[in-house]
mmCIF file of C-alpha atoms in Angstrom:
data_model
loop_
_atom_site.group_PDB
_atom_site.id
_atom_site.type_symbol
_atom_site.label_atom_id
_atom_site.label_comp_id
_atom_site.label_asym_id
_atom_site.label_seq_id
_atom_site.Cartn_x
_atom_site.Cartn_y
_atom_site.Cartn_z
ATOM 1 C CA MET A 5 -7.630 42.101 31.306
ATOM 2 C CA LYS A 6 -5.816 39.092 32.794
ATOM 3 C CA ARG A 7 -9.106 37.219 32.894
ATOM 4 C CA LEU A 8 -9.689 38.016 29.209
ATOM 5 C CA ILE A 9 -6.221 36.713 28.303
ATOM 6 C CA PHE A 10 -6.833 33.579 30.374
ATOM 7 C CA VAL A 11 -10.185 32.891 28.666
ATOM 8 C CA SER A 12 -8.604 33.525 25.264
ATOM 9 C CA LEU A 13 -5.829 31.054 26.078
ATOM 10 C CA LEU A 14 -8.336 28.414 27.129
ATOM 11 C CA PHE A 15 -10.272 28.970 23.911
ATOM 12 C CA THR A 16 -7.089 28.567 21.833
ATOM 13 C CA LEU A 17 -6.132 25.384 23.676
ATOM 14 C CA SER A 18 -9.663 24.066 23.204
ATOM 15 C CA ILE A 19 -9.465 24.648 19.442
ATOM 16 C CA SER A 20 -6.045 22.982 19.323
ATOM 17 C CA ALA A 21 -7.298 19.948 21.260
ATOM 18 C CA SER A 22 -10.388 19.732 19.070
ATOM 19 C CA ALA A 23 -8.212 19.839 15.922
ATOM 20 C CA GLN A 24 -6.074 17.014 17.324
ATOM 21 C CA GLU A 25 -9.189 14.955 18.091
ATOM 22 C CA ARG A 26 -10.334 15.321 14.502
ATOM 23 C CA SER A 27 -6.973 14.433 12.976
ATOM 24 C CA VAL A 28 -6.784 11.213 10.982
ATOM 25 C CA GLU A 29 -4.023 8.801 11.979
ATOM 26 C CA PHE A 30 -5.165 5.613 10.243
ATOM 27 C CA ARG A 31 -5.539 6.110 6.494
ATOM 28 C CA GLN A 32 -6.890 3.573 4.013
ATOM 29 C CA GLY A 33 -4.114 2.130 1.876
ATOM 30 C CA ASP A 34 -1.385 4.137 3.622
ATOM 31 C CA ALA A 35 1.550 2.187 5.045
ATOM 32 C CA LEU A 36 2.264 4.876 7.656
ATOM 33 C CA ARG A 37 0.157 5.448 10.754
ATOM 34 C CA GLY A 38 -0.037 8.087 13.429
ATOM 35 C CA PRO A 39 0.390 11.882 13.273
ATOM 36 C CA VAL A 40 2.920 11.652 10.441
ATOM 37 C CA LYS A 41 4.382 14.938 9.222
ATOM 38 C CA SER A 42 6.700 13.638 6.508
ATOM 39 C CA ALA A 43 8.453 10.518 5.278
ATOM 40 C CA ARG A 44 11.612 10.176 3.267
ATOM 41 C CA ILE A 45 12.647 6.891 1.631
ATOM 42 C CA GLU A 46 16.173 6.239 0.398
ATOM 43 C CA ARG A 47 17.251 3.193 -1.592
ATOM 44 C CA ALA A 48 20.565 1.431 -2.062
ATOM 45 C CA THR A 49 21.408 -1.702 -4.016
ATOM 46 C CA PHE A 50 23.996 -4.383 -3.286
ATOM 47 C CA GLY A 51 26.819 -5.389 -5.605
ATOM 48 C CA ARG A 52 29.872 -7.595 -5.388
ATOM 49 C CA VAL A 53 33.275 -6.098 -4.709
ATOM 50 C CA ASP A 54 36.156 -8.582 -4.512
ATOM 51 C CA GLY A 55 33.619 -11.353 -4.087
ATOM 52 C CA ARG A 56 31.809 -9.662 -1.185
ATOM 53 C CA LEU A 57 28.327 -8.125 -1.240
ATOM 54 C CA VAL A 58 28.617 -4.405 -0.569
ATOM 55 C CA GLU A 59 25.826 -1.884 -0.077
ATOM 56 C CA GLY A 60 25.939 0.944 -2.585
ATOM 57 C CA THR A 61 25.222 4.655 -2.284
ATOM 58 C CA ARG A 62 21.793 5.693 -1.116
ATOM 59 C CA SER A 63 19.535 7.737 -3.361
ATOM 60 C CA ILE A 64 16.222 9.379 -2.549
ATOM 61 C CA VAL A 65 13.240 7.586 -4.102
ATOM 62 C CA VAL A 66 10.193 8.935 -2.245
ATOM 63 C CA VAL A 67 9.227 12.034 -0.258
ATOM 64 C CA SER A 68 5.777 12.239 1.336
ATOM 65 C CA ASN A 69 4.280 15.174 3.220
ATOM 66 C CA TYR A 70 1.101 15.186 5.329
ATOM 67 C CA THR A 71 -1.108 18.040 6.529
ATOM 68 C CA PRO A 72 -1.514 18.442 10.323
ATOM 69 C CA ASP A 73 -5.012 16.912 10.230
ATOM 70 C CA GLY A 74 -3.710 13.836 8.384
ATOM 71 C CA LYS A 75 -6.315 14.168 5.634
ATOM 72 C CA ARG A 76 -3.979 15.070 2.779
ATOM 73 C CA LYS A 77 -0.789 13.390 1.623
ATOM 74 C CA GLU A 78 1.502 14.495 -1.194
ATOM 75 C CA TYR A 79 3.747 11.739 -2.515
ATOM 76 C CA GLU A 80 6.698 12.381 -4.831
ATOM 77 C CA GLY A 81 8.679 9.640 -6.566
ATOM 78 C CA TYR A 82 12.203 10.179 -7.881
ATOM 79 C CA ALA A 83 14.477 8.443 -10.395
ATOM 80 C CA PRO A 84 17.993 7.380 -9.282
ATOM 81 C CA ASP A 85 19.414 10.615 -10.736
ATOM 82 C CA GLY A 86 17.107 12.715 -8.547
ATOM 83 C CA THR A 87 14.608 13.596 -11.281
ATOM 84 C CA LEU A 88 10.988 13.884 -10.186
ATOM 85 C CA ILE A 89 9.071 11.260 -12.180
ATOM 86 C CA GLN A 90 5.696 11.041 -10.442
ATOM 87 C CA ARG A 91 3.514 12.842 -7.931
ATOM 88 C CA TYR A 92 0.339 11.773 -6.149
ATOM 89 C CA VAL A 93 -2.085 13.766 -4.018
ATOM 90 C CA HIS A 94 -4.245 11.694 -1.649
ATOM 91 C CA ILE A 95 -7.312 13.067 0.152
ATOM 92 C CA TYR A 96 -8.950 11.264 3.097
ATOM 93 C CA ASP A 97 -12.226 11.802 4.941
ATOM 94 C CA ASP A 98 -12.729 11.994 8.702
ATOM 95 C CA ASN A 99 -12.745 8.192 8.957
ATOM 96 C CA GLY A 100 -9.499 7.751 7.040
ATOM 97 C CA ASN A 101 -11.187 6.554 3.852
ATOM 98 C CA GLU A 102 -9.376 7.606 0.693
ATOM 99 C CA VAL A 103 -11.896 9.739 -1.193
ATOM 100 C CA GLU A 104 -9.664 11.165 -3.904
ATOM 101 C CA VAL A 105 -6.229 10.578 -5.404
ATOM 102 C CA SER A 106 -4.705 12.404 -8.363
ATOM 103 C CA SER A 107 -1.567 11.266 -10.172
ATOM 104 C CA PHE A 108 0.751 13.566 -12.131
ATOM 105 C CA ASP A 109 3.873 13.043 -14.196
ATOM 106 C CA GLY A 110 7.154 14.756 -13.375
ATOM 107 C CA GLY A 111 6.136 17.847 -15.316
ATOM 108 C CA GLY A 112 2.893 18.292 -13.394
ATOM 109 C CA LYS A 113 0.534 16.915 -16.055
ATOM 110 C CA LEU A 114 -2.545 15.193 -14.647
ATOM 111 C CA LEU A 115 -2.554 11.511 -15.624
ATOM 112 C CA THR A 116 -5.439 10.032 -13.649
ATOM 113 C CA LYS A 117 -7.889 11.028 -10.941
ATOM 114 C CA LYS A 118 -9.692 8.562 -8.709
ATOM 115 C CA VAL A 119 -12.789 9.600 -6.780
ATOM 116 C CA SER A 120 -14.273 7.294 -4.136
ATOM 117 C CA ARG A 121 -17.692 7.378 -2.533
ATOM 118 C CA PRO A 122 -17.390 5.081 0.512
ATOM 119 C CA SER A 123 -21.072 5.352 1.408
ATOM 120 C CA LEU A 124 -22.017 4.057 -2.064
ATOM 121 C CA GLY A 125 -19.177 1.567 -2.368
ATOM 122 C CA GLU A 126 -18.171 3.164 -5.660
ATOM 123 C CA THR A 127 -14.826 4.348 -7.035
ATOM 124 C CA LEU A 128 -14.510 6.201 -10.340
ATOM 125 C CA THR A 129 -11.177 6.565 -12.151
ATOM 126 C CA TYR A 130 -10.772 9.297 -14.777
ATOM 127 C CA ASN A 131 -8.090 9.878 -17.391
ATOM 128 C CA GLY A 132 -6.167 13.135 -17.555
ATOM 129 C CA ASP A 133 -8.716 14.518 -20.029
ATOM 130 C CA GLU A 134 -11.511 13.803 -17.485
ATOM 131 C CA SER A 135 -12.948 10.910 -19.509
ATOM 132 C CA LEU A 136 -14.059 7.938 -17.417
ATOM 133 C CA ARG A 137 -11.565 5.070 -17.435
ATOM 134 C CA GLU A 138 -12.984 2.680 -14.847
ATOM 135 C CA ARG A 139 -15.841 2.213 -12.396
ATOM 136 C CA ARG A 140 -15.349 -0.069 -9.423
ATOM 137 C CA VAL A 141 -18.276 -1.183 -7.257
ATOM 138 C CA ALA A 142 -17.851 -2.881 -3.875
ATOM 139 C CA VAL A 143 -20.782 -5.067 -2.780
ATOM 140 C CA LYS A 144 -21.284 -6.029 0.861
ATOM 141 C CA GLY A 145 -22.871 -9.250 2.039
ATOM 142 C CA PRO A 146 -25.643 -9.684 4.634
ATOM 143 C CA ASP A 147 -23.026 -9.497 7.385
ATOM 144 C CA GLY A 148 -21.940 -6.049 6.184
ATOM 145 C CA LYS A 149 -18.515 -7.254 5.030
ATOM 146 C CA LEU A 150 -17.053 -6.967 1.541
ATOM 147 C CA ALA A 151 -18.304 -9.865 -0.584
ATOM 148 C CA GLU A 152 -17.869 -8.857 -4.217
ATOM 149 C CA ILE A 153 -16.058 -6.321 -6.416
ATOM 150 C CA LEU A 154 -17.283 -5.422 -9.897
ATOM 151 C CA ILE A 155 -15.049 -3.523 -12.335
ATOM 152 C CA TYR A 156 -16.484 -1.796 -15.409
ATOM 153 C CA ASP A 157 -14.663 -0.006 -18.208
ATOM 154 C CA GLY A 158 -15.343 3.604 -19.154
ATOM 155 C CA GLY A 159 -18.167 2.567 -21.464
ATOM 156 C CA GLY A 160 -19.996 0.653 -18.739
ATOM 157 C CA ALA A 161 -19.102 -2.883 -19.855
ATOM 158 C CA LEU A 162 -18.198 -5.386 -17.136
ATOM 159 C CA ARG A 163 -14.475 -6.105 -17.271
ATOM 160 C CA GLU A 164 -13.825 -8.155 -14.165
ATOM 161 C CA ARG A 165 -15.663 -9.650 -11.183
ATOM 162 C CA SER A 166 -14.154 -10.802 -7.891
ATOM 163 C CA VAL A 167 -16.113 -12.868 -5.368
ATOM 164 C CA ASN A 168 -15.196 -13.659 -1.772
ATOM 165 C CA GLU A 169 -15.935 -16.907 0.034
ATOM 166 C CA LYS A 170 -14.915 -17.214 3.658
ATOM 167 C CA ASP A 171 -15.057 -19.684 6.510
ATOM 168 C CA ASP A 172 -13.343 -19.852 9.895
ATOM 169 C CA LYS A 173 -9.977 -20.791 8.393
ATOM 170 C CA THR A 174 -9.658 -19.155 4.984
ATOM 171 C CA SER A 175 -10.749 -16.217 2.859
ATOM 172 C CA VAL A 176 -10.851 -17.014 -0.863
ATOM 173 C CA TRP A 177 -11.073 -14.353 -3.577
ATOM 174 C CA SER A 178 -11.876 -15.642 -7.072
ATOM 175 C CA THR A 179 -11.514 -13.215 -9.971
ATOM 176 C CA TYR A 180 -13.382 -13.815 -13.231
ATOM 177 C CA ALA A 181 -13.111 -12.210 -16.665
ATOM 178 C CA ALA A 182 -16.137 -10.683 -18.377
ATOM 179 C CA ASP A 183 -16.878 -14.008 -20.090
ATOM 180 C CA GLY A 184 -16.961 -15.823 -16.742
ATOM 181 C CA SER A 185 -13.612 -17.587 -17.072
ATOM 182 C CA LEU A 186 -11.482 -17.808 -13.945
ATOM 183 C CA LYS A 187 -8.446 -15.486 -14.066
ATOM 184 C CA ARG A 188 -7.065 -15.647 -10.532
ATOM 185 C CA ARG A 189 -7.685 -17.166 -7.123
ATOM 186 C CA ASP A 190 -6.205 -15.905 -3.842
ATOM 187 C CA VAL A 191 -6.460 -18.099 -0.743
ATOM 188 C CA HIS A 192 -5.660 -16.282 2.502
ATOM 189 C CA ALA A 193 -5.201 -18.197 5.749
ATOM 190 C CA LEU A 194 -7.093 -16.487 8.568
ATOM 191 C CA ASN A 195 -4.811 -16.518 11.578
ATOM 192 C CA THR A 196 -5.223 -13.231 13.407
ATOM 193 C CA GLY A 197 -2.101 -12.336 15.328
ATOM 194 C CA GLY A 198 -0.158 -15.300 13.977
ATOM 195 C CA PRO A 199 1.806 -16.313 10.860
ATOM 196 C CA HIS A 200 -0.003 -15.646 7.596
ATOM 197 C CA ARG A 201 0.009 -17.660 4.369
ATOM 198 C CA THR A 202 -1.389 -16.662 0.973
ATOM 199 C CA GLU A 203 -1.509 -18.784 -2.150
ATOM 200 C CA THR A 204 -2.255 -17.129 -5.494
ATOM 201 C CA ARG A 205 -2.936 -18.998 -8.725
ATOM 202 C CA THR A 206 -3.362 -17.344 -12.118
ATOM 203 C CA TYR A 207 -5.079 -19.082 -14.996
ATOM 204 C CA ALA A 208 -4.714 -19.089 -18.774
ATOM 205 C CA PRO A 209 -7.816 -18.655 -20.987
ATOM 206 C CA ASP A 210 -8.005 -22.446 -21.422
ATOM 207 C CA GLY A 211 -8.273 -22.928 -17.657
ATOM 208 C CA SER A 212 -4.762 -24.244 -17.081
ATOM 209 C CA VAL A 213 -2.628 -22.860 -14.260
ATOM 210 C CA ALA A 214 -0.358 -20.135 -15.636
ATOM 211 C CA GLY A 215 1.416 -19.336 -12.386
ATOM 212 C CA ARG A 216 1.449 -19.965 -8.646
ATOM 213 C CA ARG A 217 2.749 -17.828 -5.809
ATOM 214 C CA VAL A 218 2.944 -18.817 -2.154
ATOM 215 C CA SER A 219 3.857 -16.196 0.438
ATOM 216 C CA ASN A 220 4.458 -16.657 4.158
ATOM 217 C CA VAL A 221 4.645 -13.859 6.714
ATOM 218 C CA ASP A 222 5.678 -14.299 10.331
ATOM 219 C CA ALA A 223 3.449 -13.091 13.168
ATOM 220 C CA SER A 224 5.459 -9.902 13.732
ATOM 221 C CA VAL A 225 5.451 -9.054 9.987
ATOM 222 C CA ARG A 226 9.246 -8.820 10.004
ATOM 223 C CA ASP A 227 10.099 -11.745 7.727
ATOM 224 C CA LEU A 228 8.195 -12.199 4.446
ATOM 225 C CA ARG A 229 9.052 -14.998 2.022
ATOM 226 C CA ALA A 230 7.558 -16.016 -1.306
ATOM 227 C CA ALA A 231 8.064 -18.572 -4.066
ATOM 228 C CA GLU A 232 6.702 -18.131 -7.585
ATOM 229 C CA THR A 233 6.376 -20.784 -10.279
ATOM 230 C CA LYS A 234 5.210 -20.483 -13.876
ATOM 231 C CA GLY A 235 3.246 -22.980 -15.889
ATOM 232 C CA ASP A 236 6.296 -23.637 -18.077
ATOM 233 C CA GLY A 237 7.900 -25.795 -15.396
ATOM 234 C CA ALA A 238 10.870 -23.485 -14.751
ATOM 235 C CA ALA A 239 12.528 -23.477 -11.336
ATOM 236 C CA PRO A 240 10.659 -21.468 -8.673
ATOM 237 C CA ARG A 241 11.671 -17.850 -8.128
ATOM 238 C CA LYS A 242 12.270 -17.277 -4.415
ATOM 239 C CA THR A 243 12.235 -13.885 -2.716
ATOM 240 C CA ARG A 244 12.496 -12.632 0.831
ATOM 241 C CA GLU A 245 11.847 -9.331 2.571
ATOM 242 C CA THR A 246 12.791 -8.319 6.116
ATOM 243 C CA ARG A 247 11.354 -5.303 7.908
ATOM 244 C CA GLU A 248 12.305 -3.156 10.872
ATOM 245 C CA TYR A 249 10.009 -0.665 12.594
ATOM 246 C CA ASP A 250 10.358 2.543 14.589
ATOM 247 C CA PRO A 251 8.874 2.890 18.131
ATOM 248 C CA ARG A 252 5.550 3.997 16.590
ATOM 249 C CA GLY A 253 5.259 0.867 14.491
ATOM 250 C CA ASN A 254 6.112 2.445 11.141
ATOM 251 C CA LEU A 255 8.751 1.073 8.806
ATOM 252 C CA SER A 256 12.324 2.196 9.363
ATOM 253 C CA LYS A 257 14.170 -0.302 7.169
ATOM 254 C CA LEU A 258 13.179 -2.831 4.497
ATOM 255 C CA VAL A 259 15.585 -5.253 2.829
ATOM 256 C CA ASN A 260 14.789 -7.209 -0.352
ATOM 257 C CA TYR A 261 16.632 -10.482 -0.952
ATOM 258 C CA SER A 262 17.059 -12.755 -3.964
ATOM 259 C CA TRP A 263 17.730 -16.489 -3.911
ATOM 260 C CA ASN A 264 21.192 -17.695 -4.867
ATOM 261 C CA ALA A 265 20.692 -21.115 -6.464
ATOM 262 C CA GLU A 266 24.389 -21.949 -6.102
ATOM 263 C CA THR A 267 24.800 -21.187 -2.404
ATOM 264 C CA LYS A 268 21.185 -22.104 -1.563
ATOM 265 C CA GLU A 269 20.876 -18.915 0.448
ATOM 266 C CA TYR A 270 19.094 -15.574 0.274
ATOM 267 C CA GLU A 271 21.285 -12.595 -0.593
ATOM 268 C CA PRO A 272 20.412 -8.922 -0.020
ATOM 269 C CA ALA A 273 19.610 -7.166 -3.304
ATOM 270 C CA ALA A 274 18.297 -3.749 -2.215
ATOM 271 C CA VAL A 275 17.507 -1.862 0.963
ATOM 272 C CA LEU A 276 15.065 0.962 1.720
ATOM 273 C CA TYR A 277 15.604 3.359 4.621
ATOM 274 C CA TYR A 278 12.563 5.226 6.012
ATOM 275 C CA THR A 279 12.932 8.509 7.888
ATOM 276 C CA VAL A 280 9.579 9.473 9.403
ATOM 277 C CA GLU A 281 8.860 12.740 11.219
ATOM 278 C CA TYR A 282 5.789 13.298 13.399
ATOM 279 C CA TYR A 283 3.744 16.335 14.399
ATOM 280 C CA ARG A 284 3.661 15.164 18.018
#
C-alpha cells in the first residue's frame, strides 16, 4: 500500500513538473514575463498645490489575470470612476506566439477578434459581426527574418505595405500607401545591449514631412526620452518616461513627464504602479 502511495506521488509530481515545463513565460506582445499569475496597475496624476507638484489619489486602470500555463491572459481596463470599459482575452501557443485575441466593450459585447497563424505569417482581424476587417501578411526574407508586411482591407484590396532594409548599424522600416506614396519611415539604431535611438518621420500626400519624432532609450531601459515636431514649425513637444522593475525584471513603477518650457525641466505628469503576483 505504501509503495502504491509512493508511486502515485511520483506520478503526480511528474505531471506537475511536466506542466511547468510546458508553461509559457515569454509571450509575444506582452510586457510581463515569467510565471505571472496576475497584474494590477494603478494610476495617479500630479497637480499643483500651493505651487508644489503633488501626486493625486491612485485609481485602478488595469487588471490582468493569467492561467497557470501562461497561455491565456484576460485584460480588463477601467475608467477613473472604476467602470469597466474594455476587456481583452489573449491566447498564446506553446511558443508564446499570440494566436488569438478578442476585444469586448464594458458590457461584454464582442468588438473585434484577431486570429493569427504564425506558420503562415498571416493575421486576420474580424469585426464583432464576424465580417473580415483586415488581413495582415508577414513576409520573411532569404535569411528567415521579417522583411515585409502587407495589410489588406476586408475586401482584399491592399491598404498598406511596409518594407524593411537593414545593415549592421540600422534597421529601416518604410511604410507605403496603396498608391505607393511614402507614409512613414522608422529608423532604428541597432545597438544590442546599449542605448537605443529611433527616428520616425511621417509624410503628407505631397511628400513633405508632416512630423518627426526622435526617441532615445538608455541601455537599462529605465530612462526614455522623446521629442516630436510637426511640419507647421511649432516648438518641439518633449516627453520623458522613467521605469523601475521588480526582481524578476517586470515593471513596478512608470512615471510620465512633460516638459516645462518656462523652467526648462521635465515635470512628472502621471505615475503607474504595477503589482505583479507570480505562480512560483
